Amino acid sequence: MDEIASLVGGKVVGDGSVTVNAPAVIDGRAADPGGLFVAFAGEHADGHEYAPQAAAAGAVAALGSRPTALPTVVVEDAQAALQRLAAHVVSMLREEMTVVAVTGSQGKTSTKDMIEAVLSTAAPTVATSGSFNNELGVPLTMLRADRTTRFLVLEMGARHIGDIAELTGLVAPDIAVVTNVGQAHLGEFGSREAIAVAKSELVRGLAAGGTAVLHADDPRVLAMSELTDGPVLAFGAGDCASVRVCGLSLDRLGRPSFTLRYDGDSAVVRLPFVGAHWTLNAAAAAAAGLTAGVPLEQAATALNTASISKWRMELRALDSGATLLDDSYNANPESTRAGLDALASIDAKRRIAVLGEMLELGEASRDAHHEIGTYAATRADLVITIGEAAAVIADGAGERALALPDNAAAIAWLRSHVASGDVVLVKASRGARLDEVAAALG
C-alpha cells in the first residue's frame, strides 16, 4: 500500500503494510482475494460506500478520494491515480510483453475477441473484457497483466477527439489495429472525417517501430498508413490487402468459410458466427497474429473455435422451433446492415427483423433510420420496430413493417406469432435494451 501511495501521490489511511497481489476492480462484487477496490463518487452512487462489499469478496485495499472501510490510498483524483498506477505496472512488464490495441467504429470488440483467441494459442494473453474500452476500462485491463503475460490486448474506444490519444499515453501499443471508420457516434463527432481523426490517434500513438494493421478496403483507414514510419500490414478482401479474404461462402445458417492468403501461404477458416462481415474481423485478427509471430495456419485454427462477447450475433434455438439471432448489444447504420445481411443469409420460412433505435447519429438520425427501414424491407419478410424513435424505420420499410410502442408489446407479439422455421434478428443500440426482448424469447 505504501508503494502504491508513493506511485500515485496519495496518502495511506489504515494499514499501509497490506500487500495487493490481485487485479483492481471498480465493482466490489468482482474483487478477487488480495485485490484493489477503486472507489468513485458518482452522481447517483458513491463507490466508497461499497468497500465492505469489496472486502467480503476478497479485496484487501482501496483507492479513492476519501477513507473507506478498507485500508485506503486517498488521492484527489481516483481516475488519474488509477491510470498512473496502470501505466507504471505495464512499464515494468514491457520488455517481455507485446501490447496490441484495437479501435474502429464497429467490430472492434469482436475483433479484439478474435485477436485474443489467436494470440492465446502462442502465449499467455490478457484482453479487455467485453467492451470495457474507456478511460477506466483500459487501465483496469492493464492491471490484470502480470509477469507471465506475453500479450496484452486492449480495446480502445472514443467519444471525442483526444480520447484514444489519452489512452495511448498510458501505453503505446506495439501493434495498432483499426477496423473501419463508420457512423457510430456521428452525433458526438459531427462528421466521418472527425471520426477518422479520432481513430487515427491509435496509429499516431504507436510505440517506436510498432506496426499498424489497417483495413485496406476502407480508404479512411488505409490513409492512416501515412501517419507512421513503421511497418503497415493491410487486411481485407480487395487487391490492396496483404492479408486477404478469398473464396467466401456461407452455409445454411449464414456461417462463413473462406481462405486467408498472405505472402504465398493460405489457410482455410470456418467461422462459427453468422454473417459475412465476420470475415474482415477474422482477417484483422490473423494480421495481428502474424505481426506478433503467430503462423497463418495456427491463426486460422484458432479462429475456427473462437468465441465472442455476448449479445453479438448469438444464434439460439427457441422452444417454438424458431431461431433467434441476438445482436442486441449495439447498433449503427453499418452494423445494422450487416446484421440484416446475416439474417437474409439464413435458410428460413420467414425472416423477422426486430429493430430499435440507433443512438448518437446526430442530425443524420432520421434519414439513417429511414434508410435502414428501406434496406430492411429487402432483407426481411417482416420488420418490427420498437419505440417512437424507431418508428421512422417502419416508415422506410413500408408494407413489411409493424411498429410497436415498447419492449413489452414486442415480447407479447413475438411470443404469440413466432413459429417453427422463423428466424428472428434482434438489434438496436444499447440504450434501447432490446437484450430484454431477446432474453424473453428464450
GROMACS .gro file of C-alpha atoms in nm:
model
  442
    1MET     CA    1   0.000   0.000   0.000
    2ASP     CA    2   0.276   0.243   0.086
    3GLU     CA    3   0.438   0.175  -0.253
    4ILE     CA    4   0.108   0.239  -0.434
    5ALA     CA    5   0.061   0.563  -0.243
    6SER     CA    6   0.408   0.676  -0.341
    7LEU     CA    7   0.346   0.596  -0.708
    8VAL     CA    8   0.015   0.783  -0.731
    9GLY     CA    9   0.091   1.067  -0.494
   10GLY     CA   10  -0.161   0.960  -0.230
   11LYS     CA   11  -0.177   0.910   0.145
   12VAL     CA   12  -0.247   0.580   0.317
   13VAL     CA   13  -0.529   0.575   0.572
   14GLY     CA   14  -0.519   0.245   0.757
   15ASP     CA   15  -0.268  -0.040   0.742
   16GLY     CA   16  -0.003   0.060   0.490
   17SER     CA   17   0.170  -0.276   0.511
   18VAL     CA   18  -0.112  -0.456   0.327
   19THR     CA   19   0.007  -0.622   0.005
   20VAL     CA   20  -0.208  -0.601  -0.309
   21ASN     CA   21  -0.144  -0.907  -0.528
   22ALA     CA   22  -0.458  -0.930  -0.744
   23PRO     CA   23  -0.621  -0.705  -1.009
   24ALA     CA   24  -0.806  -0.381  -0.945
   25VAL     CA   25  -1.186  -0.355  -0.981
   26ILE     CA   26  -1.450  -0.083  -0.964
   27ASP     CA   27  -1.730  -0.329  -0.888
   28GLY     CA   28  -1.684  -0.457  -0.534
   29ARG     CA   29  -1.866  -0.780  -0.615
   30ALA     CA   30  -1.597  -0.867  -0.872
   31ALA     CA   31  -1.300  -0.832  -0.635
   32ASP     CA   32  -1.050  -1.114  -0.611
   33PRO     CA   33  -0.869  -1.217  -0.292
   34GLY     CA   34  -0.580  -0.976  -0.250
   35GLY     CA   35  -0.731  -0.726  -0.492
   36LEU     CA   36  -0.761  -0.347  -0.502
   37PHE     CA   37  -1.103  -0.179  -0.496
   38VAL     CA   38  -1.112   0.158  -0.677
   39ALA     CA   39  -1.391   0.381  -0.546
   40PHE     CA   40  -1.552   0.669  -0.734
   41ALA     CA   41  -1.808   0.916  -0.603
   42GLY     CA   42  -2.064   0.934  -0.883
   43GLU     CA   43  -2.378   1.136  -0.942
   44HIS     CA   44  -2.612   0.858  -0.830
   45ALA     CA   45  -2.391   0.637  -0.611
   46ASP     CA   46  -2.077   0.666  -0.403
   47GLY     CA   47  -1.842   0.373  -0.457
   48HIS     CA   48  -1.668   0.438  -0.126
   49GLU     CA   49  -1.975   0.301   0.050
   50TYR     CA   50  -1.926  -0.036  -0.121
   51ALA     CA   51  -1.585  -0.104   0.029
   52PRO     CA   52  -1.733  -0.357   0.277
   53GLN     CA   53  -1.882  -0.545  -0.017
   54ALA     CA   54  -1.541  -0.548  -0.187
   55ALA     CA   55  -1.379  -0.665   0.136
   56ALA     CA   56  -1.627  -0.951   0.163
   57ALA     CA   57  -1.529  -1.058  -0.189
   58GLY     CA   58  -1.160  -1.055  -0.100
   59ALA     CA   59  -1.027  -0.705  -0.167
   60VAL     CA   60  -0.758  -0.602   0.081
   61ALA     CA   61  -0.723  -0.233  -0.004
   62ALA     CA   62  -0.896   0.059  -0.173
   63LEU     CA   63  -0.803   0.359  -0.383
   64GLY     CA   64  -1.037   0.657  -0.354
   65SER     CA   65  -1.088   1.022  -0.275
   66ARG     CA   66  -1.169   0.958   0.093
   67PRO     CA   67  -1.107   0.682   0.351
   68THR     CA   68  -1.316   0.364   0.334
   69ALA     CA   69  -1.372   0.054   0.543
   70LEU     CA   70  -1.059  -0.091   0.378
   71PRO     CA   71  -0.704   0.039   0.411
   72THR     CA   72  -0.722   0.321   0.156
   73VAL     CA   73  -0.485   0.520  -0.060
   74VAL     CA   74  -0.654   0.860  -0.057
   75VAL     CA   75  -0.595   1.080  -0.363
   76GLU     CA   76  -0.751   1.393  -0.513
   77ASP     CA   77  -0.836   1.224  -0.846
   78ALA     CA   78  -0.900   0.850  -0.836
   79GLN     CA   79  -0.918   0.817  -1.214
   80ALA     CA   80  -0.581   0.984  -1.266
   81ALA     CA   81  -0.430   0.773  -0.989
   82LEU     CA   82  -0.568   0.452  -1.140
   83GLN     CA   83  -0.422   0.543  -1.478
   84ARG     CA   84  -0.085   0.633  -1.329
   85LEU     CA   85  -0.070   0.302  -1.143
   86ALA     CA   86  -0.162   0.104  -1.456
   87ALA     CA   87   0.096   0.282  -1.668
   88HIS     CA   88   0.366   0.207  -1.410
   89VAL     CA   89   0.278  -0.161  -1.381
   90VAL     CA   90   0.276  -0.216  -1.758
   91SER     CA   91   0.601  -0.022  -1.800
   92MET     CA   92   0.770  -0.278  -1.575
   93LEU     CA   93   0.638  -0.564  -1.793
   94ARG     CA   94   0.702  -0.423  -2.141
   95GLU     CA   95   1.034  -0.596  -2.202
   96GLU     CA   96   0.860  -0.936  -2.211
   97MET     CA   97   0.517  -0.826  -2.334
   98THR     CA   98   0.364  -0.717  -2.664
   99VAL     CA   99   0.075  -0.472  -2.648
  100VAL     CA  100  -0.197  -0.489  -2.915
  101ALA     CA  101  -0.461  -0.215  -2.931
  102VAL     CA  102  -0.782  -0.222  -3.137
  103THR     CA  103  -1.022   0.053  -3.239
  104GLY     CA  104  -1.286   0.120  -3.505
  105SER     CA  105  -1.643   0.235  -3.549
  106GLN     CA  106  -1.778  -0.117  -3.535
  107GLY     CA  107  -1.644  -0.467  -3.493
  108LYS     CA  108  -1.368  -0.369  -3.253
  109THR     CA  109  -1.492  -0.586  -2.965
  110SER     CA  110  -1.535  -0.893  -3.183
  111THR     CA  111  -1.200  -0.830  -3.349
  112LYS     CA  112  -1.044  -0.796  -3.005
  113ASP     CA  113  -1.202  -1.128  -2.905
  114MET     CA  114  -1.062  -1.297  -3.216
  115ILE     CA  115  -0.715  -1.149  -3.159
  116GLU     CA  116  -0.724  -1.287  -2.806
  117ALA     CA  117  -0.815  -1.629  -2.944
  118VAL     CA  118  -0.526  -1.619  -3.191
  119LEU     CA  119  -0.259  -1.490  -2.954
  120SER     CA  120  -0.357  -1.713  -2.663
  121THR     CA  121  -0.255  -2.016  -2.872
  122ALA     CA  122   0.100  -1.885  -2.862
  123ALA     CA  123   0.145  -1.745  -2.510
  124PRO     CA  124  -0.043  -1.620  -2.201
  125THR     CA  125  -0.273  -1.337  -2.308
  126VAL     CA  126  -0.476  -1.077  -2.119
  127ALA     CA  127  -0.752  -0.894  -2.308
  128THR     CA  128  -1.025  -0.639  -2.247
  129SER     CA  129  -1.344  -0.793  -2.104
  130GLY     CA  130  -1.645  -0.718  -2.322
  131SER     CA  131  -1.635  -0.356  -2.438
  132PHE     CA  132  -1.460  -0.216  -2.132
  133ASN     CA  133  -1.264   0.022  -2.354
  134ASN     CA  134  -1.269   0.368  -2.194
  135GLU     CA  135  -1.058   0.574  -1.954
  136LEU     CA  136  -1.140   0.327  -1.674
  137GLY     CA  137  -1.163   0.002  -1.866
  138VAL     CA  138  -0.822   0.031  -2.029
  139PRO     CA  139  -0.620   0.086  -1.707
  140LEU     CA  140  -0.819  -0.183  -1.527
  141THR     CA  141  -0.734  -0.427  -1.806
  142MET     CA  142  -0.369  -0.320  -1.790
  143LEU     CA  143  -0.365  -0.402  -1.420
  144ARG     CA  144  -0.470  -0.761  -1.494
  145ALA     CA  145  -0.133  -0.821  -1.663
  146ASP     CA  146   0.145  -0.985  -1.464
  147ARG     CA  147   0.494  -1.123  -1.520
  148THR     CA  148   0.356  -1.427  -1.704
  149THR     CA  149   0.163  -1.215  -1.957
  150ARG     CA  150   0.315  -1.210  -2.304
  151PHE     CA  151   0.032  -1.041  -2.495
  152LEU     CA  152  -0.188  -0.759  -2.369
  153VAL     CA  153  -0.486  -0.688  -2.598
  154LEU     CA  154  -0.662  -0.357  -2.534
  155GLU     CA  155  -0.979  -0.234  -2.698
  156MET     CA  156  -0.977   0.147  -2.716
  157GLY     CA  157  -1.298   0.342  -2.774
  158ALA     CA  158  -1.361   0.712  -2.826
  159ARG     CA  159  -1.645   0.960  -2.800
  160HIS     CA  160  -1.431   1.267  -2.855
  161ILE     CA  161  -1.114   1.357  -3.039
  162GLY     CA  162  -0.830   1.308  -2.793
  163ASP     CA  163  -0.979   1.009  -2.608
  164ILE     CA  164  -0.760   0.748  -2.777
  165ALA     CA  165  -0.454   0.972  -2.755
  166GLU     CA  166  -0.511   0.980  -2.379
  167LEU     CA  167  -0.520   0.601  -2.370
  168THR     CA  168  -0.209   0.552  -2.584
  169GLY     CA  169  -0.044   0.796  -2.348
  170LEU     CA  170  -0.087   0.529  -2.081
  171VAL     CA  171   0.056   0.254  -2.300
  172ALA     CA  172   0.190   0.293  -2.654
  173PRO     CA  173   0.085  -0.019  -2.849
  174ASP     CA  174   0.330  -0.233  -3.041
  175ILE     CA  175   0.050  -0.330  -3.280
  176ALA     CA  176  -0.238  -0.094  -3.364
  177VAL     CA  177  -0.545  -0.243  -3.536
  178VAL     CA  178  -0.805  -0.013  -3.697
  179THR     CA  179  -1.114  -0.195  -3.826
  180ASN     CA  180  -1.309   0.084  -4.001
  181VAL     CA  181  -1.443   0.438  -3.991
  182GLY     CA  182  -1.823   0.439  -3.985
  183GLN     CA  183  -2.112   0.640  -3.845
  184ALA     CA  184  -2.107   0.520  -3.484
  185HIS     CA  185  -2.112   0.827  -3.252
  186LEU     CA  186  -2.162   1.054  -3.553
  187GLY     CA  187  -2.371   1.282  -3.334
  188GLU     CA  188  -2.077   1.326  -3.098
  189PHE     CA  189  -1.809   1.380  -3.362
  190GLY     CA  190  -2.009   1.570  -3.624
  191SER     CA  191  -1.857   1.407  -3.934
  192ARG     CA  192  -1.689   1.089  -4.053
  193GLU     CA  193  -1.375   1.293  -4.112
  194ALA     CA  194  -1.366   1.378  -3.741
  195ILE     CA  195  -1.425   1.011  -3.656
  196ALA     CA  196  -1.129   0.921  -3.876
  197VAL     CA  197  -0.913   1.174  -3.692
  198ALA     CA  198  -1.014   1.019  -3.359
  199LYS     CA  199  -0.942   0.663  -3.472
  200SER     CA  200  -0.610   0.767  -3.629
  201GLU     CA  201  -0.482   0.858  -3.282
  202LEU     CA  202  -0.419   0.487  -3.232
  203VAL     CA  203  -0.172   0.482  -3.521
  204ARG     CA  204  -0.012   0.808  -3.411
  205GLY     CA  205   0.030   0.657  -3.064
  206LEU     CA  206   0.227   0.351  -3.176
  207ALA     CA  207   0.544   0.263  -2.992
  208ALA     CA  208   0.866   0.318  -3.186
  209GLY     CA  209   0.887   0.056  -3.460
  210GLY     CA  210   0.529  -0.056  -3.399
  211THR     CA  211   0.310  -0.200  -3.673
  212ALA     CA  212  -0.020  -0.056  -3.796
  213VAL     CA  213  -0.274  -0.322  -3.902
  214LEU     CA  214  -0.520  -0.139  -4.125
  215HIS     CA  215  -0.837  -0.221  -4.320
  216ALA     CA  216  -0.735  -0.200  -4.684
  217ASP     CA  217  -1.095  -0.173  -4.811
  218ASP     CA  218  -1.172   0.141  -4.607
  219PRO     CA  219  -0.999   0.443  -4.769
  220ARG     CA  220  -1.013   0.647  -4.447
  221VAL     CA  221  -0.838   0.369  -4.257
  222LEU     CA  222  -0.582   0.287  -4.526
  223ALA     CA  223  -0.489   0.657  -4.540
  224MET     CA  224  -0.366   0.623  -4.180
  225SER     CA  225  -0.060   0.443  -4.317
  226GLU     CA  226   0.081   0.790  -4.386
  227LEU     CA  227   0.080   0.866  -4.013
  228THR     CA  228   0.350   0.616  -3.919
  229ASP     CA  229   0.707   0.550  -4.021
  230GLY     CA  230   0.676   0.192  -3.902
  231PRO     CA  231   0.553  -0.119  -4.085
  232VAL     CA  232   0.194  -0.140  -4.213
  233LEU     CA  233   0.005  -0.465  -4.271
  234ALA     CA  234  -0.325  -0.427  -4.456
  235PHE     CA  235  -0.614  -0.673  -4.438
  236GLY     CA  236  -0.930  -0.700  -4.643
  237ALA     CA  237  -1.091  -0.855  -4.948
  238GLY     CA  238  -0.951  -0.625  -5.216
  239ASP     CA  239  -0.628  -0.626  -5.414
  240CYS     CA  240  -0.461  -0.380  -5.174
  241ALA     CA  241  -0.479  -0.626  -4.885
  242SER     CA  242  -0.170  -0.823  -4.783
  243VAL     CA  243  -0.380  -1.049  -4.560
  244ARG     CA  244  -0.663  -1.121  -4.800
  245VAL     CA  245  -1.002  -1.290  -4.775
  246CYS     CA  246  -1.073  -1.512  -5.078
  247GLY     CA  247  -1.338  -1.766  -5.181
  248LEU     CA  248  -1.609  -1.665  -4.936
  249SER     CA  249  -1.912  -1.894  -4.899
  250LEU     CA  250  -2.191  -1.925  -4.642
  251ASP     CA  251  -2.361  -2.235  -4.505
  252ARG     CA  252  -2.737  -2.265  -4.442
  253LEU     CA  253  -2.702  -2.079  -4.112
  254GLY     CA  254  -2.506  -1.798  -4.272
  255ARG     CA  255  -2.171  -1.902  -4.125
  256PRO     CA  256  -1.877  -1.805  -4.346
  257SER     CA  257  -1.599  -2.020  -4.484
  258PHE     CA  258  -1.313  -1.861  -4.673
  259THR     CA  259  -0.942  -1.874  -4.743
  260LEU     CA  260  -0.692  -1.632  -4.593
  261ARG     CA  261  -0.389  -1.563  -4.812
  262TYR     CA  262  -0.066  -1.398  -4.704
  263ASP     CA  263   0.277  -1.388  -4.865
  264GLY     CA  264   0.228  -1.709  -5.063
  265ASP     CA  265   0.067  -1.901  -4.778
  266SER     CA  266  -0.301  -1.983  -4.738
  267ALA     CA  267  -0.528  -2.126  -4.470
  268VAL     CA  268  -0.896  -2.216  -4.465
  269VAL     CA  269  -1.116  -2.058  -4.198
  270ARG     CA  270  -1.465  -2.175  -4.100
  271LEU     CA  271  -1.607  -1.927  -3.853
  272PRO     CA  272  -1.875  -2.032  -3.600
  273PHE     CA  273  -2.052  -1.693  -3.633
  274VAL     CA  274  -2.339  -1.580  -3.855
  275GLY     CA  275  -2.269  -1.324  -4.124
  276ALA     CA  276  -2.018  -1.248  -4.398
  277HIS     CA  277  -1.895  -0.938  -4.215
  278TRP     CA  278  -1.708  -1.155  -3.963
  279THR     CA  279  -1.453  -1.239  -4.233
  280LEU     CA  280  -1.289  -0.896  -4.211
  281ASN     CA  281  -1.269  -0.914  -3.832
  282ALA     CA  282  -1.104  -1.252  -3.869
  283ALA     CA  283  -0.859  -1.118  -4.127
  284ALA     CA  284  -0.768  -0.834  -3.890
  285ALA     CA  285  -0.709  -1.085  -3.610
  286ALA     CA  286  -0.494  -1.303  -3.833
  287ALA     CA  287  -0.294  -0.997  -3.941
  288ALA     CA  288  -0.234  -0.902  -3.578
  289GLY     CA  289  -0.131  -1.259  -3.507
  290LEU     CA  290   0.112  -1.264  -3.799
  291THR     CA  291   0.267  -0.941  -3.675
  292ALA     CA  292   0.308  -1.100  -3.331
  293GLY     CA  293   0.470  -1.412  -3.477
  294VAL     CA  294   0.171  -1.649  -3.495
  295PRO     CA  295   0.179  -1.855  -3.820
  296LEU     CA  296  -0.118  -1.819  -4.055
  297GLU     CA  297  -0.234  -2.180  -4.019
  298GLN     CA  298  -0.221  -2.156  -3.639
  299ALA     CA  299  -0.424  -1.835  -3.650
  300ALA     CA  300  -0.683  -1.995  -3.878
  301THR     CA  301  -0.722  -2.292  -3.646
  302ALA     CA  302  -0.779  -2.057  -3.351
  303LEU     CA  303  -1.040  -1.859  -3.543
  304ASN     CA  304  -1.236  -2.175  -3.619
  305THR     CA  305  -1.318  -2.216  -3.250
  306ALA     CA  306  -1.309  -1.853  -3.132
  307SER     CA  307  -1.582  -1.714  -2.909
  308ILE     CA  308  -1.704  -1.356  -2.886
  309SER     CA  309  -1.862  -1.131  -2.625
  310LYS     CA  310  -2.234  -1.176  -2.555
  311TRP     CA  311  -2.523  -1.020  -2.748
  312ARG     CA  312  -2.323  -1.018  -3.072
  313MET     CA  313  -2.484  -1.239  -3.335
  314GLU     CA  314  -2.567  -1.511  -3.083
  315LEU     CA  315  -2.759  -1.785  -3.259
  316ARG     CA  316  -3.004  -1.971  -3.034
  317ALA     CA  317  -3.275  -2.229  -3.096
  318LEU     CA  318  -3.610  -2.137  -2.936
  319ASP     CA  319  -3.863  -2.377  -2.787
  320SER     CA  320  -4.106  -2.275  -3.060
  321GLY     CA  321  -3.876  -2.424  -3.324
  322ALA     CA  322  -3.773  -2.077  -3.438
  323THR     CA  323  -3.418  -1.943  -3.432
  324LEU     CA  324  -3.305  -1.625  -3.256
  325LEU     CA  325  -3.018  -1.411  -3.382
  326ASP     CA  326  -2.938  -1.191  -3.083
  327ASP     CA  327  -2.730  -0.891  -3.192
  328SER     CA  328  -2.874  -0.658  -2.931
  329TYR     CA  329  -2.556  -0.516  -2.779
  330ASN     CA  330  -2.531  -0.209  -3.002
  331ALA     CA  331  -2.619  -0.070  -3.343
  332ASN     CA  332  -2.526   0.187  -3.604
  333PRO     CA  333  -2.620   0.200  -3.973
  334GLU     CA  334  -2.326  -0.012  -4.091
  335SER     CA  335  -2.360  -0.281  -3.826
  336THR     CA  336  -2.737  -0.294  -3.873
  337ARG     CA  337  -2.699  -0.352  -4.244
  338ALA     CA  338  -2.450  -0.629  -4.165
  339GLY     CA  339  -2.700  -0.783  -3.923
  340LEU     CA  340  -2.976  -0.768  -4.183
  341ASP     CA  341  -2.747  -0.930  -4.440
  342ALA     CA  342  -2.674  -1.206  -4.190
  343LEU     CA  343  -3.047  -1.257  -4.135
  344ALA     CA  344  -3.104  -1.282  -4.509
  345SER     CA  345  -2.827  -1.543  -4.542
  346ILE     CA  346  -3.002  -1.795  -4.313
  347ASP     CA  347  -3.238  -2.055  -4.458
  348ALA     CA  348  -3.580  -1.987  -4.306
  349LYS     CA  349  -3.953  -1.998  -4.370
  350ARG     CA  350  -3.982  -1.637  -4.253
  351ARG     CA  351  -3.722  -1.378  -4.157
  352ILE     CA  352  -3.823  -1.125  -3.894
  353ALA     CA  353  -3.609  -0.820  -3.813
  354VAL     CA  354  -3.680  -0.665  -3.472
  355LEU     CA  355  -3.514  -0.324  -3.472
  356GLY     CA  356  -3.483  -0.043  -3.220
  357GLU     CA  357  -3.329   0.300  -3.222
  358MET     CA  358  -2.971   0.363  -3.336
  359LEU     CA  359  -2.841   0.628  -3.098
  360GLU     CA  360  -2.584   0.909  -3.131
  361LEU     CA  361  -2.634   0.977  -3.502
  362GLY     CA  362  -2.697   1.348  -3.461
  363GLU     CA  363  -2.864   1.538  -3.744
  364ALA     CA  364  -2.834   1.234  -3.971
  365SER     CA  365  -3.051   1.024  -3.739
  366ARG     CA  366  -3.389   1.048  -3.913
  367ASP     CA  367  -3.251   0.983  -4.261
  368ALA     CA  368  -3.032   0.699  -4.133
  369HIS     CA  369  -3.328   0.527  -3.966
  370HIS     CA  370  -3.547   0.567  -4.274
  371GLU     CA  371  -3.274   0.425  -4.497
  372ILE     CA  372  -3.233   0.126  -4.265
  373GLY     CA  373  -3.606   0.063  -4.292
  374THR     CA  374  -3.589   0.065  -4.669
  375TYR     CA  375  -3.294  -0.172  -4.662
  376ALA     CA  376  -3.457  -0.398  -4.402
  377ALA     CA  377  -3.756  -0.446  -4.631
  378THR     CA  378  -3.522  -0.604  -4.887
  379ARG     CA  379  -3.370  -0.842  -4.633
  380ALA     CA  380  -3.660  -0.947  -4.408
  381ASP     CA  381  -4.016  -1.067  -4.458
  382LEU     CA  382  -4.134  -0.862  -4.160
  383VAL     CA  383  -3.973  -0.558  -3.996
  384ILE     CA  384  -4.082  -0.491  -3.637
  385THR     CA  385  -3.977  -0.161  -3.484
  386ILE     CA  386  -3.983  -0.084  -3.113
  387GLY     CA  387  -4.032   0.262  -2.971
  388GLU     CA  388  -4.125   0.601  -3.108
  389ALA     CA  389  -3.777   0.690  -3.234
  390ALA     CA  390  -3.751   0.363  -3.429
  391ALA     CA  391  -4.089   0.417  -3.597
  392VAL     CA  392  -3.903   0.600  -3.873
  393ILE     CA  393  -3.756   0.261  -3.964
  394ALA     CA  394  -4.111   0.134  -4.011
  395ASP     CA  395  -4.185   0.426  -4.242
  396GLY     CA  396  -3.892   0.323  -4.457
  397ALA     CA  397  -3.992  -0.043  -4.458
  398GLY     CA  398  -4.344   0.032  -4.577
  399GLU     CA  399  -4.587  -0.259  -4.607
  400ARG     CA  400  -4.349  -0.505  -4.442
  401ALA     CA  401  -4.335  -0.308  -4.117
  402LEU     CA  402  -4.509  -0.335  -3.783
  403ALA     CA  403  -4.443  -0.052  -3.537
  404LEU     CA  404  -4.479  -0.142  -3.169
  405PRO     CA  405  -4.459   0.103  -2.877
  406ASP     CA  406  -4.221  -0.074  -2.637
  407ASN     CA  407  -4.035  -0.390  -2.542
  408ALA     CA  408  -4.335  -0.538  -2.359
  409ALA     CA  409  -4.553  -0.508  -2.667
  410ALA     CA  410  -4.282  -0.662  -2.882
  411ILE     CA  411  -4.235  -0.956  -2.645
  412ALA     CA  412  -4.609  -1.022  -2.639
  413TRP     CA  413  -4.637  -1.010  -3.018
  414LEU     CA  414  -4.335  -1.230  -3.080
  415ARG     CA  415  -4.443  -1.490  -2.827
  416SER     CA  416  -4.781  -1.514  -3.000
  417HIS     CA  417  -4.669  -1.510  -3.360
  418VAL     CA  418  -4.320  -1.657  -3.397
  419ALA     CA  419  -4.340  -2.012  -3.531
  420SER     CA  420  -4.119  -2.304  -3.618
  421GLY     CA  421  -3.889  -2.224  -3.909
  422ASP     CA  422  -3.881  -1.849  -3.840
  423VAL     CA  423  -3.555  -1.664  -3.780
  424VAL     CA  424  -3.570  -1.351  -3.564
  425LEU     CA  425  -3.297  -1.086  -3.561
  426VAL     CA  426  -3.295  -0.851  -3.259
  427LYS     CA  427  -3.080  -0.538  -3.298
  428ALA     CA  428  -3.061  -0.184  -3.159
  429SER     CA  429  -2.833   0.048  -2.969
  430ARG     CA  430  -2.758  -0.049  -2.613
  431GLY     CA  431  -2.986   0.222  -2.473
  432ALA     CA  432  -3.291   0.055  -2.628
  433ARG     CA  433  -3.230  -0.254  -2.411
  434LEU     CA  434  -3.351  -0.498  -2.672
  435ASP     CA  435  -3.149  -0.765  -2.492
  436GLU     CA  436  -3.462  -0.783  -2.272
  437VAL     CA  437  -3.663  -0.883  -2.577
  438ALA     CA  438  -3.410  -1.147  -2.679
  439ALA     CA  439  -3.394  -1.285  -2.325
  440ALA     CA  440  -3.773  -1.309  -2.302
  441LEU     CA  441  -3.788  -1.522  -2.615
  442GLY     CA  442  -3.560  -1.786  -2.460
   0.00000   0.00000   0.00000
